[in-house]
């Protein structure tokens, strides 16, 4: 099926007649859901079924941005506000084995919720390298200041998502950690040397085999 290279969002807890018609006729590549679209598991199942019916495709891409912490769209189902990526990075750096196991268990739970509600892509992991100058829009959304920690947990995240057949989206390429401004609102100029960027920010994305990437 030919689909347009655009991802749309919707307004509420179910598709309106206009949205159903729009999806059928315009055939966007996928639909991304936000907190306003998610009330409980049964409602979410019904919504994703409607979307897939409109596209006549049981594998149609339905995305969610469920990082945990400040960026949680599933908070009406599962409270993840304490589980920002930095929380897991900190655990991992204190005790690698315990940190890895707890992070895996957390990801398993998220993936099971996604599997059971018809969502097949999660826009994680965040691979931005945290620095002293990093804007607060990233902050605890980053695993760590330590590149090795970021790459290790990024691979763990990717492996768990793959095991549960959930698509992944690495972000925010080429690295938001080197910005002291929020790129949602500002045009950013980075003055770090090219060699420093290669060694750190760009390196965070190397060999992390996500299905997609999101730009900063």
PDB file of C-alpha atoms in Angstrom:
ATOM      1  CA  UNK A   1       0.000   0.000   0.000  1.00  0.00           C
ATOM      2  CA  UNK A   2       1.314   3.433  -0.943  1.00  0.00           C
ATOM      3  CA  UNK A   3       1.268   5.774   2.030  1.00  0.00           C
ATOM      4  CA  UNK A   4       2.167   9.445   2.249  1.00  0.00           C
ATOM      5  CA  UNK A   5       5.343  10.396   4.091  1.00  0.00           C
ATOM      6  CA  UNK A   6       3.577  12.046   6.995  1.00  0.00           C
ATOM      7  CA  UNK A   7       2.653  11.047  10.543  1.00  0.00           C
ATOM      8  CA  UNK A   8      -0.584  12.507  11.899  1.00  0.00           C
ATOM      9  CA  UNK A   9      -2.056  12.921  15.367  1.00  0.00           C
ATOM     10  CA  UNK A  10      -5.727  12.848  16.320  1.00  0.00           C
ATOM     11  CA  UNK A  11      -7.832  14.965  18.651  1.00  0.00           C
ATOM     12  CA  UNK A  12      -9.479  12.697  21.184  1.00  0.00           C
ATOM     13  CA  UNK A  13     -10.149   9.254  22.656  1.00  0.00           C
ATOM     14  CA  UNK A  14     -11.645   7.853  19.455  1.00  0.00           C
ATOM     15  CA  UNK A  15     -11.609   8.725  15.780  1.00  0.00           C
ATOM     16  CA  UNK A  16     -14.104  11.316  14.637  1.00  0.00           C
ATOM     17  CA  UNK A  17     -15.889  10.665  11.350  1.00  0.00           C
ATOM     18  CA  UNK A  18     -13.696  13.311   9.763  1.00  0.00           C
ATOM     19  CA  UNK A  19     -10.493  11.724  11.068  1.00  0.00           C
ATOM     20  CA  UNK A  20     -11.593   8.263   9.929  1.00  0.00           C
ATOM     21  CA  UNK A  21     -12.275   9.631   6.450  1.00  0.00           C
ATOM     22  CA  UNK A  22      -8.997  11.580   6.405  1.00  0.00           C
ATOM     23  CA  UNK A  23      -6.958   8.496   7.298  1.00  0.00           C
ATOM     24  CA  UNK A  24      -8.762   6.367   4.695  1.00  0.00           C
ATOM     25  CA  UNK A  25      -8.396   8.901   1.907  1.00  0.00           C
ATOM     26  CA  UNK A  26      -5.006  10.473   2.585  1.00  0.00           C
ATOM     27  CA  UNK A  27      -3.242   7.329   3.843  1.00  0.00           C
ATOM     28  CA  UNK A  28      -0.638   8.853   6.185  1.00  0.00           C
ATOM     29  CA  UNK A  29       2.412   6.714   6.935  1.00  0.00           C
ATOM     30  CA  UNK A  30       1.394   6.423  10.592  1.00  0.00           C
ATOM     31  CA  UNK A  31      -0.519   7.878  13.535  1.00  0.00           C
ATOM     32  CA  UNK A  32       1.149   9.093  16.744  1.00  0.00           C
ATOM     33  CA  UNK A  33      -0.834   9.082  19.981  1.00  0.00           C
ATOM     34  CA  UNK A  34      -0.526  11.526  22.870  1.00  0.00           C
ATOM     35  CA  UNK A  35      -1.802  11.558  26.444  1.00  0.00           C
ATOM     36  CA  UNK A  36      -5.056  13.177  25.288  1.00  0.00           C
ATOM     37  CA  UNK A  37      -5.756  10.016  23.269  1.00  0.00           C
ATOM     38  CA  UNK A  38      -5.196   7.526  26.100  1.00  0.00           C
ATOM     39  CA  UNK A  39      -7.631   6.978  28.996  1.00  0.00           C
ATOM     40  CA  UNK A  40      -7.346   3.271  29.833  1.00  0.00           C
ATOM     41  CA  UNK A  41      -6.378  -0.041  28.259  1.00  0.00           C
ATOM     42  CA  UNK A  42      -9.806  -0.929  26.830  1.00  0.00           C
ATOM     43  CA  UNK A  43     -10.294   2.519  25.315  1.00  0.00           C
ATOM     44  CA  UNK A  44      -6.791   2.424  23.814  1.00  0.00           C
ATOM     45  CA  UNK A  45      -7.377  -1.016  22.292  1.00  0.00           C
ATOM     46  CA  UNK A  46     -10.580   0.256  20.721  1.00  0.00           C
ATOM     47  CA  UNK A  47      -8.838   3.337  19.319  1.00  0.00           C
ATOM     48  CA  UNK A  48      -5.934   1.452  17.738  1.00  0.00           C
ATOM     49  CA  UNK A  49      -8.388  -1.070  16.258  1.00  0.00           C
ATOM     50  CA  UNK A  50     -10.351   1.801  14.694  1.00  0.00           C
ATOM     51  CA  UNK A  51      -7.187   3.251  13.185  1.00  0.00           C
ATOM     52  CA  UNK A  52      -6.091  -0.092  11.738  1.00  0.00           C
ATOM     53  CA  UNK A  53      -9.591  -0.699  10.387  1.00  0.00           C
ATOM     54  CA  UNK A  54      -9.544   2.674   8.642  1.00  0.00           C
ATOM     55  CA  UNK A  55      -6.306   1.665   6.911  1.00  0.00           C
ATOM     56  CA  UNK A  56      -7.342  -1.987   6.478  1.00  0.00           C
ATOM     57  CA  UNK A  57      -3.928  -2.943   7.848  1.00  0.00           C
ATOM     58  CA  UNK A  58      -3.430  -4.917  11.104  1.00  0.00           C
ATOM     59  CA  UNK A  59       0.246  -3.894  11.110  1.00  0.00           C
ATOM     60  CA  UNK A  60      -0.351  -0.200  10.466  1.00  0.00           C
ATOM     61  CA  UNK A  61       2.243   1.985  12.279  1.00  0.00           C
ATOM     62  CA  UNK A  62       0.858   3.478  15.506  1.00  0.00           C
ATOM     63  CA  UNK A  63       3.433   5.378  17.535  1.00  0.00           C
ATOM     64  CA  UNK A  64       3.698   6.663  21.078  1.00  0.00           C
ATOM     65  CA  UNK A  65       6.343   8.762  22.827  1.00  0.00           C
ATOM     66  CA  UNK A  66       6.730   6.846  26.086  1.00  0.00           C
ATOM     67  CA  UNK A  67      10.151   7.699  27.509  1.00  0.00           C
ATOM     68  CA  UNK A  68       9.050   7.663  31.138  1.00  0.00           C
ATOM     69  CA  UNK A  69       9.671  10.572  33.479  1.00  0.00           C
ATOM     70  CA  UNK A  70       8.486  13.896  32.061  1.00  0.00           C
ATOM     71  CA  UNK A  71       7.610  12.407  28.691  1.00  0.00           C
ATOM     72  CA  UNK A  72       4.903   9.842  29.383  1.00  0.00           C
ATOM     73  CA  UNK A  73       1.791   9.319  27.271  1.00  0.00           C
ATOM     74  CA  UNK A  74       0.697   6.193  29.159  1.00  0.00           C
ATOM     75  CA  UNK A  75       0.434   7.888  32.552  1.00  0.00           C
ATOM     76  CA  UNK A  76      -3.324   7.187  32.788  1.00  0.00           C
ATOM     77  CA  UNK A  77      -2.467   3.486  32.570  1.00  0.00           C
ATOM     78  CA  UNK A  78       0.929   3.256  34.274  1.00  0.00           C
ATOM     79  CA  UNK A  79       2.640   5.960  36.321  1.00  0.00           C
ATOM     80  CA  UNK A  80       6.216   6.274  35.029  1.00  0.00           C
ATOM     81  CA  UNK A  81       7.049   9.777  36.260  1.00  0.00           C
ATOM     82  CA  UNK A  82       9.874   8.469  38.487  1.00  0.00           C
ATOM     83  CA  UNK A  83      11.406   6.456  35.671  1.00  0.00           C
ATOM     84  CA  UNK A  84      13.198   8.982  33.491  1.00  0.00           C
ATOM     85  CA  UNK A  85      16.155   7.551  31.568  1.00  0.00           C
ATOM     86  CA  UNK A  86      18.554   9.278  33.972  1.00  0.00           C
ATOM     87  CA  UNK A  87      17.101   7.162  36.792  1.00  0.00           C
ATOM     88  CA  UNK A  88      18.198   4.004  34.979  1.00  0.00           C
ATOM     89  CA  UNK A  89      21.554   5.471  33.988  1.00  0.00           C
ATOM     90  CA  UNK A  90      22.250   6.290  37.623  1.00  0.00           C
ATOM     91  CA  UNK A  91      21.299   2.764  38.737  1.00  0.00           C
ATOM     92  CA  UNK A  92      23.475   1.233  36.036  1.00  0.00           C
ATOM     93  CA  UNK A  93      26.514   3.274  37.050  1.00  0.00           C
ATOM     94  CA  UNK A  94      26.126   2.239  40.687  1.00  0.00           C
ATOM     95  CA  UNK A  95      25.707  -1.466  39.898  1.00  0.00           C
ATOM     96  CA  UNK A  96      25.698  -2.627  36.271  1.00  0.00           C
ATOM     97  CA  UNK A  97      24.018  -5.980  36.876  1.00  0.00           C
ATOM     98  CA  UNK A  98      21.223  -4.634  39.065  1.00  0.00           C
ATOM     99  CA  UNK A  99      20.750  -1.550  36.884  1.00  0.00           C
ATOM    100  CA  UNK A 100      20.534  -3.624  33.713  1.00  0.00           C
ATOM    101  CA  UNK A 101      18.052  -6.088  35.213  1.00  0.00           C
ATOM    102  CA  UNK A 102      15.754  -3.391  36.600  1.00  0.00           C
ATOM    103  CA  UNK A 103      15.821  -1.492  33.299  1.00  0.00           C
ATOM    104  CA  UNK A 104      14.960  -4.640  31.356  1.00  0.00           C
ATOM    105  CA  UNK A 105      12.028  -5.397  33.658  1.00  0.00           C
ATOM    106  CA  UNK A 106      10.733  -1.857  33.221  1.00  0.00           C
ATOM    107  CA  UNK A 107      11.013  -2.077  29.429  1.00  0.00           C
ATOM    108  CA  UNK A 108       9.306  -5.488  29.417  1.00  0.00           C
ATOM    109  CA  UNK A 109       6.326  -3.974  31.220  1.00  0.00           C
ATOM    110  CA  UNK A 110       6.081  -1.049  28.799  1.00  0.00           C
ATOM    111  CA  UNK A 111       6.352  -3.370  25.793  1.00  0.00           C
ATOM    112  CA  UNK A 112       3.645  -5.688  27.126  1.00  0.00           C
ATOM    113  CA  UNK A 113       1.290  -2.723  27.509  1.00  0.00           C
ATOM    114  CA  UNK A 114       2.065  -1.643  23.937  1.00  0.00           C
ATOM    115  CA  UNK A 115       1.602  -5.169  22.584  1.00  0.00           C
ATOM    116  CA  UNK A 116      -1.722  -5.525  24.369  1.00  0.00           C
ATOM    117  CA  UNK A 117      -3.079  -2.185  23.184  1.00  0.00           C
ATOM    118  CA  UNK A 118      -2.078  -2.276  19.518  1.00  0.00           C
ATOM    119  CA  UNK A 119       0.808   0.212  19.557  1.00  0.00           C
ATOM    120  CA  UNK A 120       3.818  -0.984  17.578  1.00  0.00           C
ATOM    121  CA  UNK A 121       6.403   1.844  17.702  1.00  0.00           C
ATOM    122  CA  UNK A 122       7.842   3.652  20.733  1.00  0.00           C
ATOM    123  CA  UNK A 123      10.017   6.716  20.137  1.00  0.00           C
ATOM    124  CA  UNK A 124      12.904   5.651  22.382  1.00  0.00           C
ATOM    125  CA  UNK A 125      15.786   5.566  23.289  1.00  0.00           C
ATOM    126  CA  UNK A 126      17.017   9.101  23.983  1.00  0.00           C
ATOM    127  CA  UNK A 127      20.743   8.985  23.162  1.00  0.00           C
ATOM    128  CA  UNK A 128      21.643  12.607  23.853  1.00  0.00           C
ATOM    129  CA  UNK A 129      24.845  13.003  25.884  1.00  0.00           C
ATOM    130  CA  UNK A 130      24.125  15.061  29.003  1.00  0.00           C
ATOM    131  CA  UNK A 131      26.516  17.962  29.609  1.00  0.00           C
ATOM    132  CA  UNK A 132      26.724  20.873  32.031  1.00  0.00           C
ATOM    133  CA  UNK A 133      25.379  23.192  29.334  1.00  0.00           C
ATOM    134  CA  UNK A 134      22.594  20.879  28.137  1.00  0.00           C
ATOM    135  CA  UNK A 135      19.211  22.603  28.058  1.00  0.00           C
ATOM    136  CA  UNK A 136      16.659  21.427  30.618  1.00  0.00           C
ATOM    137  CA  UNK A 137      14.383  20.210  27.811  1.00  0.00           C
ATOM    138  CA  UNK A 138      16.710  17.173  27.782  1.00  0.00           C
ATOM    139  CA  UNK A 139      17.962  17.011  31.383  1.00  0.00           C
ATOM    140  CA  UNK A 140      16.888  13.744  33.014  1.00  0.00           C
ATOM    141  CA  UNK A 141      15.612  12.438  29.691  1.00  0.00           C
ATOM    142  CA  UNK A 142      19.259  11.538  28.995  1.00  0.00           C
ATOM    143  CA  UNK A 143      20.734   8.393  30.511  1.00  0.00           C
ATOM    144  CA  UNK A 144      23.965  10.025  31.606  1.00  0.00           C
ATOM    145  CA  UNK A 145      26.962  12.220  30.934  1.00  0.00           C
ATOM    146  CA  UNK A 146      28.878   8.988  30.362  1.00  0.00           C
ATOM    147  CA  UNK A 147      28.950   7.855  26.726  1.00  0.00           C
ATOM    148  CA  UNK A 148      29.524   4.190  27.643  1.00  0.00           C
ATOM    149  CA  UNK A 149      26.447   4.191  29.872  1.00  0.00           C
ATOM    150  CA  UNK A 150      24.351   5.738  27.101  1.00  0.00           C
ATOM    151  CA  UNK A 151      25.461   3.206  24.510  1.00  0.00           C
ATOM    152  CA  UNK A 152      25.039   0.248  26.871  1.00  0.00           C
ATOM    153  CA  UNK A 153      21.510   1.180  27.917  1.00  0.00           C
ATOM    154  CA  UNK A 154      20.619   2.184  24.363  1.00  0.00           C
ATOM    155  CA  UNK A 155      21.511  -1.325  23.170  1.00  0.00           C
ATOM    156  CA  UNK A 156      19.534  -2.902  26.014  1.00  0.00           C
ATOM    157  CA  UNK A 157      16.522  -0.792  25.086  1.00  0.00           C
ATOM    158  CA  UNK A 158      16.814  -1.765  21.435  1.00  0.00           C
ATOM    159  CA  UNK A 159      17.115  -5.472  22.223  1.00  0.00           C
ATOM    160  CA  UNK A 160      14.044  -5.522  24.463  1.00  0.00           C
ATOM    161  CA  UNK A 161      11.929  -3.598  21.953  1.00  0.00           C
ATOM    162  CA  UNK A 162      13.036  -5.939  19.180  1.00  0.00           C
ATOM    163  CA  UNK A 163      12.134  -8.984  21.288  1.00  0.00           C
ATOM    164  CA  UNK A 164       8.602  -7.648  21.651  1.00  0.00           C
ATOM    165  CA  UNK A 165       8.350  -6.554  18.016  1.00  0.00           C
ATOM    166  CA  UNK A 166       8.109  -2.878  18.953  1.00  0.00           C
ATOM    167  CA  UNK A 167       9.712  -0.448  16.519  1.00  0.00           C
ATOM    168  CA  UNK A 168      12.306   1.957  17.946  1.00  0.00           C
ATOM    169  CA  UNK A 169      13.224   5.584  17.244  1.00  0.00           C
ATOM    170  CA  UNK A 170      16.643   6.824  18.409  1.00  0.00           C
ATOM    171  CA  UNK A 171      16.765  10.518  19.235  1.00  0.00           C
ATOM    172  CA  UNK A 172      17.657  13.324  18.956  1.00  0.00           C
ATOM    173  CA  UNK A 173      20.123  12.925  16.129  1.00  0.00           C
ATOM    174  CA  UNK A 174      22.748  14.403  15.714  1.00  0.00           C
ATOM    175  CA  UNK A 175      22.639  15.039  19.486  1.00  0.00           C
ATOM    176  CA  UNK A 176      20.700  17.570  21.564  1.00  0.00           C
ATOM    177  CA  UNK A 177      23.064  17.386  24.536  1.00  0.00           C
ATOM    178  CA  UNK A 178      25.442  19.929  23.012  1.00  0.00           C
ATOM    179  CA  UNK A 179      22.689  22.550  22.762  1.00  0.00           C
ATOM    180  CA  UNK A 180      21.985  25.088  25.503  1.00  0.00           C
ATOM    181  CA  UNK A 181      18.660  26.007  23.869  1.00  0.00           C
ATOM    182  CA  UNK A 182      15.428  24.149  23.204  1.00  0.00           C
ATOM    183  CA  UNK A 183      15.318  23.285  19.510  1.00  0.00           C
ATOM    184  CA  UNK A 184      11.502  23.209  19.635  1.00  0.00           C
ATOM    185  CA  UNK A 185      11.591  26.980  20.017  1.00  0.00           C
ATOM    186  CA  UNK A 186      14.986  28.193  18.795  1.00  0.00           C
ATOM    187  CA  UNK A 187      17.388  27.813  15.925  1.00  0.00           C
ATOM    188  CA  UNK A 188      20.533  26.441  17.525  1.00  0.00           C
ATOM    189  CA  UNK A 189      24.174  26.946  16.592  1.00  0.00           C
ATOM    190  CA  UNK A 190      26.615  24.501  18.195  1.00  0.00           C
ATOM    191  CA  UNK A 191      30.222  25.603  18.610  1.00  0.00           C
ATOM    192  CA  UNK A 192      31.718  22.288  19.750  1.00  0.00           C
ATOM    193  CA  UNK A 193      34.547  21.151  17.500  1.00  0.00           C
ATOM    194  CA  UNK A 194      33.819  18.581  14.828  1.00  0.00           C
ATOM    195  CA  UNK A 195      36.207  16.149  16.508  1.00  0.00           C
ATOM    196  CA  UNK A 196      34.419  16.517  19.851  1.00  0.00           C
ATOM    197  CA  UNK A 197      31.070  15.915  18.170  1.00  0.00           C
ATOM    198  CA  UNK A 198      32.400  12.820  16.414  1.00  0.00           C
ATOM    199  CA  UNK A 199      33.874  11.480  19.638  1.00  0.00           C
ATOM    200  CA  UNK A 200      30.818  12.117  21.818  1.00  0.00           C
ATOM    201  CA  UNK A 201      27.437  13.232  20.459  1.00  0.00           C
ATOM    202  CA  UNK A 202      27.587  11.506  17.068  1.00  0.00           C
ATOM    203  CA  UNK A 203      29.216   8.452  18.612  1.00  0.00           C
ATOM    204  CA  UNK A 204      26.213   7.866  20.867  1.00  0.00           C
ATOM    205  CA  UNK A 205      24.183   6.838  17.798  1.00  0.00           C
ATOM    206  CA  UNK A 206      26.807   4.525  16.280  1.00  0.00           C
ATOM    207  CA  UNK A 207      25.935   0.822  16.198  1.00  0.00           C
ATOM    208  CA  UNK A 208      22.568   1.461  17.869  1.00  0.00           C
ATOM    209  CA  UNK A 209      20.422  -0.250  15.279  1.00  0.00           C
ATOM    210  CA  UNK A 210      17.072   1.454  15.714  1.00  0.00           C
ATOM    211  CA  UNK A 211      14.396   1.241  13.043  1.00  0.00           C
ATOM    212  CA  UNK A 212      14.105   5.023  12.776  1.00  0.00           C
ATOM    213  CA  UNK A 213      15.715   8.207  14.089  1.00  0.00           C
ATOM    214  CA  UNK A 214      14.270  11.521  15.231  1.00  0.00           C
ATOM    215  CA  UNK A 215      16.141  14.750  14.593  1.00  0.00           C
ATOM    216  CA  UNK A 216      16.844  17.385  17.230  1.00  0.00           C
TER     217      UNK A 216
END
